[in-house]
Tab-separated table of C-alpha atoms in Angstrom:
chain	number	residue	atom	x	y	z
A	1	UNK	CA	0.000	0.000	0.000
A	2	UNK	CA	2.732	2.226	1.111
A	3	UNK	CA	4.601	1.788	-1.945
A	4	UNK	CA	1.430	2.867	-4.427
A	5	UNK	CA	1.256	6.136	-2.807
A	6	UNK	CA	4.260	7.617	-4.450
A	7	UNK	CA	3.743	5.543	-7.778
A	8	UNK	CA	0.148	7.217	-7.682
A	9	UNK	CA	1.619	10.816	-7.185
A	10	UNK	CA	4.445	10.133	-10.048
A	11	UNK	CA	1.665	9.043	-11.965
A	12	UNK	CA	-0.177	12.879	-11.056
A	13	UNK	CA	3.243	14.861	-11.603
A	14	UNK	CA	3.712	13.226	-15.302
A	15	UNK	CA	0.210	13.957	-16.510
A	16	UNK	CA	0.425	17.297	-15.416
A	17	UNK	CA	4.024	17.874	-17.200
A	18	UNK	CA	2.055	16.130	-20.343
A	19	UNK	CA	-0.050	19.060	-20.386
A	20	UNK	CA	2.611	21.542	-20.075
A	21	UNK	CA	4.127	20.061	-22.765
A	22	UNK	CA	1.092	20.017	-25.708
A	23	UNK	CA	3.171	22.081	-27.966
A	24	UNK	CA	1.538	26.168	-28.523
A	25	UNK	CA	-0.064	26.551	-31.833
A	26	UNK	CA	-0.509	30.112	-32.695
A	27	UNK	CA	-3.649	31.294	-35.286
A	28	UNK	CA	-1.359	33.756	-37.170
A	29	UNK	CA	-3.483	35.398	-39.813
A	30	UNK	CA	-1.313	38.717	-41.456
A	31	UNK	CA	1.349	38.877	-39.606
A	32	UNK	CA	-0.509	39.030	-36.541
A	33	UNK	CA	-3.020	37.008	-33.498
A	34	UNK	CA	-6.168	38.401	-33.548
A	35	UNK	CA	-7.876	36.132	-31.258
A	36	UNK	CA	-6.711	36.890	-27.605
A	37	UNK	CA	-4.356	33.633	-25.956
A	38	UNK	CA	-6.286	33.325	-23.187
A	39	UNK	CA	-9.947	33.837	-24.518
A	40	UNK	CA	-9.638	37.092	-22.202
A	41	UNK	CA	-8.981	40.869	-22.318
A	42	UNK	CA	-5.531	41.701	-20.464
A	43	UNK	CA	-5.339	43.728	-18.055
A	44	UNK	CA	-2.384	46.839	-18.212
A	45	UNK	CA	-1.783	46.863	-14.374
A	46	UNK	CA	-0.809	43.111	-14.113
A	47	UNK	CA	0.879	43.710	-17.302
A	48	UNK	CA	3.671	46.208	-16.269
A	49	UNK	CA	4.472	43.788	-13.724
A	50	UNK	CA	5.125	40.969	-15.476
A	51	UNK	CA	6.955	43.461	-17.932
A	52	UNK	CA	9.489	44.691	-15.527
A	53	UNK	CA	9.796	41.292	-13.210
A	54	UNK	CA	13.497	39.611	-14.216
A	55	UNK	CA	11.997	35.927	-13.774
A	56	UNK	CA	9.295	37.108	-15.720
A	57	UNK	CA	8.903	39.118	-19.299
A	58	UNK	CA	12.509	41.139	-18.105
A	59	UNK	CA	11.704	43.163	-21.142
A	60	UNK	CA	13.656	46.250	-19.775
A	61	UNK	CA	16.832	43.781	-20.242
A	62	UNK	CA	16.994	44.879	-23.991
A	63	UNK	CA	14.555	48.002	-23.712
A	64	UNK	CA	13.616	51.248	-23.059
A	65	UNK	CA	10.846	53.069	-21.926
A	66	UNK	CA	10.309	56.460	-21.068
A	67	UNK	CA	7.151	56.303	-18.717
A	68	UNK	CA	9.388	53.794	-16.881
A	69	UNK	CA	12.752	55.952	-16.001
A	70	UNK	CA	12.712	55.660	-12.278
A	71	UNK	CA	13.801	52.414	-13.088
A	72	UNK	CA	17.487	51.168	-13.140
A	73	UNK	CA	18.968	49.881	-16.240
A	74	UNK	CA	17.118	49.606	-19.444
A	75	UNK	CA	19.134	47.813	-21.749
A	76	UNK	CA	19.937	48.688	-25.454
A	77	UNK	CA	19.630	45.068	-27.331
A	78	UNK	CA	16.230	46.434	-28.857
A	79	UNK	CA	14.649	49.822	-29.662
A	80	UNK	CA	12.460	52.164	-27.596
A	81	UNK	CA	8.961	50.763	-26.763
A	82	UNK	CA	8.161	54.579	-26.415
A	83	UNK	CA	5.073	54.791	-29.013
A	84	UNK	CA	4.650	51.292	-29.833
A	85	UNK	CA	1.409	51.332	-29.644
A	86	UNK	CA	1.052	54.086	-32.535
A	87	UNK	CA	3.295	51.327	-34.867
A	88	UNK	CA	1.382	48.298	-34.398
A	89	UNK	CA	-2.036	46.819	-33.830
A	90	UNK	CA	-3.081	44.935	-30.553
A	91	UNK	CA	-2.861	41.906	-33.013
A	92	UNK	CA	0.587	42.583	-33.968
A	93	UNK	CA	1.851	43.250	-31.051
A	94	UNK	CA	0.749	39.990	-29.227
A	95	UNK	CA	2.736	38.265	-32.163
A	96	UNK	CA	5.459	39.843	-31.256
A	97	UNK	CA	5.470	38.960	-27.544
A	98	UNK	CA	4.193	35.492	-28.150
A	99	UNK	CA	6.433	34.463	-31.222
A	100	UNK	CA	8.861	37.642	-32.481
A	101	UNK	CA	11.205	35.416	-35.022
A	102	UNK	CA	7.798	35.243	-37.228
A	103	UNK	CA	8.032	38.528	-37.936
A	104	UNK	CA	11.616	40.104	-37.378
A	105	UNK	CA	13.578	36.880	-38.581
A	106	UNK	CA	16.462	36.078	-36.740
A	107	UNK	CA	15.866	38.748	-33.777
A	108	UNK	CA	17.606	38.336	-30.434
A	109	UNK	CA	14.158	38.896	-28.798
A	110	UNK	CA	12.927	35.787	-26.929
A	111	UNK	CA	9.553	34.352	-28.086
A	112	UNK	CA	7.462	34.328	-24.883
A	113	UNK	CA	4.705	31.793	-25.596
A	114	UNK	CA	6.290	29.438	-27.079
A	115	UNK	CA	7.588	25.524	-26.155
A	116	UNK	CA	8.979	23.781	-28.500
A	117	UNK	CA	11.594	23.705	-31.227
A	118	UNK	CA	14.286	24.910	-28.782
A	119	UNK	CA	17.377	23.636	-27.617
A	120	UNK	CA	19.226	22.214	-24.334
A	121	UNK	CA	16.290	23.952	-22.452
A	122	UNK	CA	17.186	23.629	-18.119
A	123	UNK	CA	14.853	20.571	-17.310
A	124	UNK	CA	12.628	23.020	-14.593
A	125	UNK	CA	11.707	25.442	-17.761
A	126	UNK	CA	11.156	22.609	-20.340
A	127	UNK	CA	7.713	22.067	-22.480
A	128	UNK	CA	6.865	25.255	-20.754
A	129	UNK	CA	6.346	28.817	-22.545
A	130	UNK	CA	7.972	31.751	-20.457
A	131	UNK	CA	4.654	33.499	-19.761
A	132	UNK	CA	1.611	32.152	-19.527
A	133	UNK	CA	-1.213	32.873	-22.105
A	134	UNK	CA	-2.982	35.386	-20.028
A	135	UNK	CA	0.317	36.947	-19.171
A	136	UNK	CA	0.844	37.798	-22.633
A	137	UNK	CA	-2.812	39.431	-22.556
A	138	UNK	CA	-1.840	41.611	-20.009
A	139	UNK	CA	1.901	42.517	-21.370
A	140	UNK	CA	0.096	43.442	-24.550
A	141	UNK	CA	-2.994	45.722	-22.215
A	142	UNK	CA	0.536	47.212	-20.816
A	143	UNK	CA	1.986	48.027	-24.158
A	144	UNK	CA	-1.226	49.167	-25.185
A	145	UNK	CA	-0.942	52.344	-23.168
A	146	UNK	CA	2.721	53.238	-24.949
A	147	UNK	CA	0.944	55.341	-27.147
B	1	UNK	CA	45.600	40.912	4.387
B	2	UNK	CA	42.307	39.184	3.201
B	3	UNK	CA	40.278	41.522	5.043
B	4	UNK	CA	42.009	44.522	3.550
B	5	UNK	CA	40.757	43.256	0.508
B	6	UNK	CA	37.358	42.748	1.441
B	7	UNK	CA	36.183	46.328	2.788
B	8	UNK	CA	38.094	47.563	-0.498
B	9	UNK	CA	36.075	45.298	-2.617
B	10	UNK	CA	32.734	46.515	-1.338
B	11	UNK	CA	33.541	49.835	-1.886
B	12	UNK	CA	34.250	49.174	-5.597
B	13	UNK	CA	31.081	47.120	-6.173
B	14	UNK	CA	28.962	49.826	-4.589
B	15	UNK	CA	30.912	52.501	-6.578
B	16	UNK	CA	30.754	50.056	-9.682
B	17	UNK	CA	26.914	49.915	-9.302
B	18	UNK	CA	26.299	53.569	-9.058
B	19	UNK	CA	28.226	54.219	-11.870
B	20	UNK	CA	26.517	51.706	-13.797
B	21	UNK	CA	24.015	53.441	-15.967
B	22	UNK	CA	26.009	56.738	-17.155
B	23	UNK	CA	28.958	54.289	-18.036
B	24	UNK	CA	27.551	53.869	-21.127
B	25	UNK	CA	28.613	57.518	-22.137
B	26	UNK	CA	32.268	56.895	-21.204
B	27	UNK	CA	32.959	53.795	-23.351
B	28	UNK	CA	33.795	55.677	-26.536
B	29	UNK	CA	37.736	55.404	-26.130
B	30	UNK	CA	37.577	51.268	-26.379
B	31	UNK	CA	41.510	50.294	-27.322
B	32	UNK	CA	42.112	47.166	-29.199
B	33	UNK	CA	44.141	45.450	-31.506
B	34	UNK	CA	43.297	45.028	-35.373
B	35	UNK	CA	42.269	41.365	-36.324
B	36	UNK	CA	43.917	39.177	-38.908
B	37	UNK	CA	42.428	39.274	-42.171
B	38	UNK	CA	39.238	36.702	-42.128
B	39	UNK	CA	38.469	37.714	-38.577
B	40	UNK	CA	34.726	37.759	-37.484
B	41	UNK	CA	35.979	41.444	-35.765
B	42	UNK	CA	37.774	44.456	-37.217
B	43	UNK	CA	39.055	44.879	-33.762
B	44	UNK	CA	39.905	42.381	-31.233
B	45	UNK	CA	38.784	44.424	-27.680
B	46	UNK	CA	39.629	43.368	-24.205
B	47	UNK	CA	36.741	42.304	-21.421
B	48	UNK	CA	38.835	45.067	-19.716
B	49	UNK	CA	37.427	47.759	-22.089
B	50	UNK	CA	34.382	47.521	-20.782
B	51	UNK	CA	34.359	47.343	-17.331
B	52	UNK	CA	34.316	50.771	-15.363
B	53	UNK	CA	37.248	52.961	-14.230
B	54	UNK	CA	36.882	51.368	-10.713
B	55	UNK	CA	36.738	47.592	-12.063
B	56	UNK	CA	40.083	48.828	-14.127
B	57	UNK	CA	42.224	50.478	-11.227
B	58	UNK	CA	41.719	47.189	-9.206
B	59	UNK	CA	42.341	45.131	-12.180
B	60	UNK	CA	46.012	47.290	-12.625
B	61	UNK	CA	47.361	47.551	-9.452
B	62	UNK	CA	49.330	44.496	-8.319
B	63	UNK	CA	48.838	45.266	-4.542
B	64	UNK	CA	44.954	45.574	-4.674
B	65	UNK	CA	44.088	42.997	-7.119
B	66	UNK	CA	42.611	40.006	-5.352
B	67	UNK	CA	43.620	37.544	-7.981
B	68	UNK	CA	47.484	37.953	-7.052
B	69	UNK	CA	46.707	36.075	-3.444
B	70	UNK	CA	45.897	33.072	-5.598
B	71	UNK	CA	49.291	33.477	-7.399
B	72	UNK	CA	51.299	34.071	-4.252
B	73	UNK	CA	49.298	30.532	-2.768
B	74	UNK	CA	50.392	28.591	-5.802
B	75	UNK	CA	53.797	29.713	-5.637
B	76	UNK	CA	54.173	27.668	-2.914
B	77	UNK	CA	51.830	24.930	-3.806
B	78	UNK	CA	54.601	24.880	-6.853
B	79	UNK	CA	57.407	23.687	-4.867
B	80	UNK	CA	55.279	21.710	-2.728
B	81	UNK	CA	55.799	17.957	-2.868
B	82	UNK	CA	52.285	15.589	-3.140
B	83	UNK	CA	51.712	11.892	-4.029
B	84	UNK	CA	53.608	8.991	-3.817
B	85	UNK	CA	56.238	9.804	-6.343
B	86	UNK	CA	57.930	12.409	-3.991
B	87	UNK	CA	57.582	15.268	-6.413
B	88	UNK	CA	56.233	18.581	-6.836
B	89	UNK	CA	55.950	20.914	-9.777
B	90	UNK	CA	59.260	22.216	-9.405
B	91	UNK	CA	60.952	18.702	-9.618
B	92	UNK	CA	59.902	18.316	-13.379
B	93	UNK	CA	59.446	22.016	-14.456
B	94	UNK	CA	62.122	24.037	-12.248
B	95	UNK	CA	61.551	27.472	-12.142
B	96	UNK	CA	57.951	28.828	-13.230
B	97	UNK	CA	59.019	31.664	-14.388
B	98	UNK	CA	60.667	30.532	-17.275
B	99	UNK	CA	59.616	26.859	-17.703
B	100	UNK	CA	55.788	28.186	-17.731
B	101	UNK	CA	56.324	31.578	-20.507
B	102	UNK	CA	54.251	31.201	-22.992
B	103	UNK	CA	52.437	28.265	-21.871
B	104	UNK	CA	49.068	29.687	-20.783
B	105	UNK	CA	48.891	31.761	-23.688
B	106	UNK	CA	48.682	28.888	-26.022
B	107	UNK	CA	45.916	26.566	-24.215
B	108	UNK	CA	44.550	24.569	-25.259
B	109	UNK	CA	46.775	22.568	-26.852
B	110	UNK	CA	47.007	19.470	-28.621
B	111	UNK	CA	47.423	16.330	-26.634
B	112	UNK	CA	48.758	13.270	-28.860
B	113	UNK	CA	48.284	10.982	-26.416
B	114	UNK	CA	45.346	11.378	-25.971
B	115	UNK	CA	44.035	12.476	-29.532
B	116	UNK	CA	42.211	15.582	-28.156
B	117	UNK	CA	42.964	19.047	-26.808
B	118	UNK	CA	43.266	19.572	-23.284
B	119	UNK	CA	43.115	22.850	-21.362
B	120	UNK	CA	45.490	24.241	-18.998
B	121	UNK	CA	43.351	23.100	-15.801
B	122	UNK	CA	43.466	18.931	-17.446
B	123	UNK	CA	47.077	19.801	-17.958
B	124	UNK	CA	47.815	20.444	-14.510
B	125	UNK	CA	45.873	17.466	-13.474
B	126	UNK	CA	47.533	14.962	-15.615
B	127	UNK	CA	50.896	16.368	-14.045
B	128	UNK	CA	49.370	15.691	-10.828
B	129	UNK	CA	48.101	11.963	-11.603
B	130	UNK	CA	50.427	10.797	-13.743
B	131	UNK	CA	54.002	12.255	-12.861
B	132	UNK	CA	53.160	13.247	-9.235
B	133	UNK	CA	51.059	9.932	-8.558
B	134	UNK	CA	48.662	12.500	-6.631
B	135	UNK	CA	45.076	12.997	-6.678
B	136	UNK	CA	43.512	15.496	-9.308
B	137	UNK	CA	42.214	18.498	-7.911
B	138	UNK	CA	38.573	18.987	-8.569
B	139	UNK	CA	37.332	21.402	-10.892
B	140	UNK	CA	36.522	24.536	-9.176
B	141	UNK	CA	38.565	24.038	-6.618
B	142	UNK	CA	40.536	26.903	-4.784
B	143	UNK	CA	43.900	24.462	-5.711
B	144	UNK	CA	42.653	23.491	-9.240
B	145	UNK	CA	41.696	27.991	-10.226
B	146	UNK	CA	44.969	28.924	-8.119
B	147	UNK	CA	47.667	26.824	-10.015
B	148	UNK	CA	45.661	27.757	-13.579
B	149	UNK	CA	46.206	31.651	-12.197
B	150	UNK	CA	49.655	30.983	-11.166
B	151	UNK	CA	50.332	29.347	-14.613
B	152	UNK	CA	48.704	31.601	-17.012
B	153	UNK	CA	50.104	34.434	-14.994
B	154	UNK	CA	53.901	33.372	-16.300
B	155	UNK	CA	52.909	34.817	-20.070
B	156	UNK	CA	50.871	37.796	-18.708
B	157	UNK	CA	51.283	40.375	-21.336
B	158	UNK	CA	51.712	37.964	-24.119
B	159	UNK	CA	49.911	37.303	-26.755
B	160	UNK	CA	47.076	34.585	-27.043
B	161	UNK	CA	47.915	32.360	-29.631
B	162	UNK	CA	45.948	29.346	-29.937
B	163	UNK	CA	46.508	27.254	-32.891
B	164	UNK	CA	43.551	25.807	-34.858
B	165	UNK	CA	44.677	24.144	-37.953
B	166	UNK	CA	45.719	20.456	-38.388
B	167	UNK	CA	44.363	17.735	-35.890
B	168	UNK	CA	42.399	21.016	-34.409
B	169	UNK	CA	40.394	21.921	-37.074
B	170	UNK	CA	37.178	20.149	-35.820
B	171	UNK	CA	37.385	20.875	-32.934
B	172	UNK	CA	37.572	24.210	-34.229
B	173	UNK	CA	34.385	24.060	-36.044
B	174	UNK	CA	32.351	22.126	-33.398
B	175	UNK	CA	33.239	25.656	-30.906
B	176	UNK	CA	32.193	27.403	-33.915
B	177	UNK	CA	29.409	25.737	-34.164
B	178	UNK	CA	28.141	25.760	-30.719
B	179	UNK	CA	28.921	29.496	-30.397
B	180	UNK	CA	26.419	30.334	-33.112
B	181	UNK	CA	23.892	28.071	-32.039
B	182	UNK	CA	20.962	29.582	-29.416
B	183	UNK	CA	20.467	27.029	-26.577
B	184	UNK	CA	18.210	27.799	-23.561
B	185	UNK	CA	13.940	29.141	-22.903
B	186	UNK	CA	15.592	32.591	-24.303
B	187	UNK	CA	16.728	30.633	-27.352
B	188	UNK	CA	20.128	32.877	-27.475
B	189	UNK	CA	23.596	32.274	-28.716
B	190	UNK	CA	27.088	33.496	-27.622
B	191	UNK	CA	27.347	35.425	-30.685
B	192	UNK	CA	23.819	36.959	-30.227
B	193	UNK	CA	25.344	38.727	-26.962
B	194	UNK	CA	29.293	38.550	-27.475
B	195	UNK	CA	29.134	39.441	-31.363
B	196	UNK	CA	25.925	40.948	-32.723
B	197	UNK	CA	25.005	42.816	-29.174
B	198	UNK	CA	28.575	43.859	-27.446
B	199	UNK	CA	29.565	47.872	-26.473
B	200	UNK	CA	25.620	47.589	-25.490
B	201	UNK	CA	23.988	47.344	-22.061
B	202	UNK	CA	22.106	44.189	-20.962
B	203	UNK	CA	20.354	45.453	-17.944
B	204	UNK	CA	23.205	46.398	-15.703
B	205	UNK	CA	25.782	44.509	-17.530
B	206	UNK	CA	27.592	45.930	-20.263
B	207	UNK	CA	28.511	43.560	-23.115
B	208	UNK	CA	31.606	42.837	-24.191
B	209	UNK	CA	32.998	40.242	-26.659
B	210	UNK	CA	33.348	37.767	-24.590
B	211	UNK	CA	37.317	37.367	-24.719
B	212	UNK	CA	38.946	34.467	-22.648
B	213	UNK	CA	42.210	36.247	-22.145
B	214	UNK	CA	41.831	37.581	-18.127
B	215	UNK	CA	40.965	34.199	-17.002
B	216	UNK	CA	40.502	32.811	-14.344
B	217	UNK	CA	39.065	35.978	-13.511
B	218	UNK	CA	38.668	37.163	-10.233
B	219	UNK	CA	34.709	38.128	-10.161
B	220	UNK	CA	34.158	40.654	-7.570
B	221	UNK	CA	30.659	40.184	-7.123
B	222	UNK	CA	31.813	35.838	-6.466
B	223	UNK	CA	34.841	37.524	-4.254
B	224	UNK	CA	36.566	34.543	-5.552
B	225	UNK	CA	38.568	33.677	-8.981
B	226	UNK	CA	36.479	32.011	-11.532
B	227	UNK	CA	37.863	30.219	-14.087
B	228	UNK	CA	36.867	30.226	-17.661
B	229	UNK	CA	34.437	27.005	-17.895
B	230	UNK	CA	32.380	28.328	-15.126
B	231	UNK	CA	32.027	31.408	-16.702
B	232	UNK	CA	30.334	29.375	-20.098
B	233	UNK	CA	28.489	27.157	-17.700
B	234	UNK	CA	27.326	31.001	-16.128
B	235	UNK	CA	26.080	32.171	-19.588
B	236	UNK	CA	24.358	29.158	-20.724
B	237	UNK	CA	23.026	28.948	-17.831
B	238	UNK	CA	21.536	32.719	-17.797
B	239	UNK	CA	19.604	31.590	-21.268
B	240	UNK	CA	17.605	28.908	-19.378
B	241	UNK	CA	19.923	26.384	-21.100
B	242	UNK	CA	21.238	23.263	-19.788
B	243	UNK	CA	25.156	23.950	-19.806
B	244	UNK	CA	27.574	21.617	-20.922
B	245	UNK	CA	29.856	19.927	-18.164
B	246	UNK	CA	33.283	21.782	-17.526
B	247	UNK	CA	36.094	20.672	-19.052
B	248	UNK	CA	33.235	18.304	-21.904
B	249	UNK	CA	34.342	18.213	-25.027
B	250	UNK	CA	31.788	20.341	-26.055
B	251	UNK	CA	33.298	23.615	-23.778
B	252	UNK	CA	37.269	22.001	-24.743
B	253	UNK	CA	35.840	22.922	-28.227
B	254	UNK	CA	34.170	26.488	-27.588
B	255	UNK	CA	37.606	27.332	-25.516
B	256	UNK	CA	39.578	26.865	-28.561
B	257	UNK	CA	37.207	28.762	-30.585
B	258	UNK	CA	36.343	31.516	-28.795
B	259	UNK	CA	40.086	31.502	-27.855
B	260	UNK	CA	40.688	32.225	-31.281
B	261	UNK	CA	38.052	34.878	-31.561
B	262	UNK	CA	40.708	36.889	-29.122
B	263	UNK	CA	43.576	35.680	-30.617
B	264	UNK	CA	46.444	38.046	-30.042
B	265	UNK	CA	44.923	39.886	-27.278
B	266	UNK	CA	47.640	40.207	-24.214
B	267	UNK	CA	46.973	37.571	-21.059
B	268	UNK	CA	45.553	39.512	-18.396
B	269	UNK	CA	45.010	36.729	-15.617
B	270	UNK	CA	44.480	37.332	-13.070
B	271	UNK	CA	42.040	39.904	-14.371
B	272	UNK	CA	39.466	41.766	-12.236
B	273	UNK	CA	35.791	41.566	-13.315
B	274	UNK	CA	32.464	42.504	-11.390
């Protein structure tokens, strides 16, 4: 009996991991994803967190932002979000969170919802997308306001 | 002593953290040295380039670098005798100083015996088990980054000059290779940093190419020397990427290459790093 129980919760842990691991399909139509990741409106607030937090979108690594200054060190891989909002669409933009080599081949940028197709990934971050599909909602709700 | 060193050392990172963000202004006057013709650069540059003022001045002076305690240990570790062949270093290899010129500067180098290159740090362990009949020194250890130090510290100043033709040539290619492939969750290579991205700031770090000639480095934010398969193992890391094991093939391979990359840069170790 004592020897199910952890067969039982290996059993739990693997199907869950299974589901972490059904590989992201994106409905690109133009160049962009209309249809929101989560089913779900984003919301701007939650959004600027997940923006500046390092384990999380850590997009201030390789950007800038005005709005943002009283924060330390934006870094210079990519350009100014300043306006961004004026240069793309809300559908755009989530493409370029969610999957940015689609449309700016061979960019340094991360994609952030995506998990599979990449290599030597650290066992605790593999099968799994960096941000989860309603934290891509709100980074685009946050990037919405960069107008 | 130590201590000295310590109270100094948190006044640099303090000063080297304030100064972070307008440091990007003061980088203009980068020196280097003009590559070789077929050269991925048009200049080779030094880690030491860009690092602040602060990094620099501990970096230069003999007294307040940190990494010289390592090479003043291993002096003595030189002439030590271990293992059951009653040697030490000095037995086979008499004085550093001139035995050891030049050595450092070349690694890695090929081994025929074993049909592979080997670093400086499986150098010095072969020595150990095979002439010394001692036991290796792990990797990472305080012994194992000392005596590297101590070593490449006898061609400080001279140029790196790996050699990558003949037997070397794949393993050449294979560094190449794994230098411009993007491992990890970020899905980044060394070259998307070192090549395409360096002179620009990464949150508070500022890129550089990603030259192997200060190491083993002393890392002031590690207090501790770090030698230069850690530092790959680091940057992997840092990309959500399962590194390679130090001292693999695969980072034996990348060492060479990316060795090359800096080729006739001056040896620095120990340099100074935050």
């Amino acid at each position: 009996m004592r020897r199910l129980l952890p067969a039982a919760f290996l059993l739990a842990v693997s199907a869950a991991a299974a589901t972490a691991q059904q590989p992201v399909k994106l409905d690109v139509v133009n160049d962009s994803l209309p249809k929101s990741l989560s089913g779900a409106p984003g919301h701007a607030d939650a959004g600027k967190k997940v923006f500046l937090a390092r384990t999380l979108g850590n997009c201030l690594a390789c950007h800038q932002v005005t709005s943002l200054k009283s924060e330390e060190f934006h870094g210079e891989f990519g350009p100014s979000l300043d306006g961004v909002a004026g240069r793309y669409t809300e559908a755009q933009l989530r493409l370029i969170v969610a999957d940015p080599k689609l449309i700016f081949t061979d960019t340094v940028m991360p994609a952030f919802y995506k998990n599979e197709g990449l290599s030597r990934v650290r066992p605790e971050f593999a099968g799994k997308t960096i941000l989860s599909a309603a934290q891509v909602e709100d980074v685009v709700a946050f990037l919405e306001t960069l107008k | 002593m130590p201590y000295r060193h310590v109270g100094l050392l948190a006044a640099v990172v303090a000063i080297t953290a304030l100064a972070g963000v307008p440091a990007a202004a003061q980088d203009a006057g980068r020196k280097g040295i003009p590559a070789p013709p077929g050269h991925v650069f048009k200049t080779i540059i030094s880690g030491y380039e860009f690092r602040t003022k602060e990094t620099r001045a501990v970096q230069d002076d003999d007294l307040e670098n940190p990494g010289f305690l390592a090479v003043e240990r291993a002096a003595d570790v030189w002439k030590k005798v271990e293992g059951s062949e009653g040697k030490s270093c000095m037995s086979c290899h008499g004085e550093a100083e001139k035995s050891m010129k030049g050595v450092g500067a070349a690694m890695p180098k090929w081994d025929d015996k074993l049909k592979k290159p080997v670093n400086l740090e499986q150098r010095i362990n072969m020595c150990r088990s095979e002439h010394m009949k001692a036991e290796p020194w792990a990797f990472k250890s305080q012994a194992l980054t000392d005596m590297t130090t101590f070593v490449r510290y006898q061609s400080h100043g001279m140029p790196v000059a790996v050699k990558t033709d003949g037997p070397m040539s794949p393993w050449f290619e294979r560094g190449k290779q794994i230098y411009y492939t993007r491992y990890g969750q970020l899905d980044l290579a060394c070259a998307s940093c070192h090549e395409r991205n360096n002179g620009k700031f990464m949150r508070a770090d500022f890129l550089s190419q990603g030259q192997t000639n200060g190491f083993p480095t002393y890392r002031l934010r590690d207090q501790r020397l770090v030698p230069l398969h850690e530092r790959f193992e680091g940057c992997m890391f840092d990309v959500r990427a399962e590194p390679f094991k130090p001292l693999s093939d695969e980072f034996l391979a990348l060492e060479l290459y990316v060795g090359w990359r800096g080729i006739g840069l001056p040896v620095e170790t120990p340099s100074v790093r935050n």
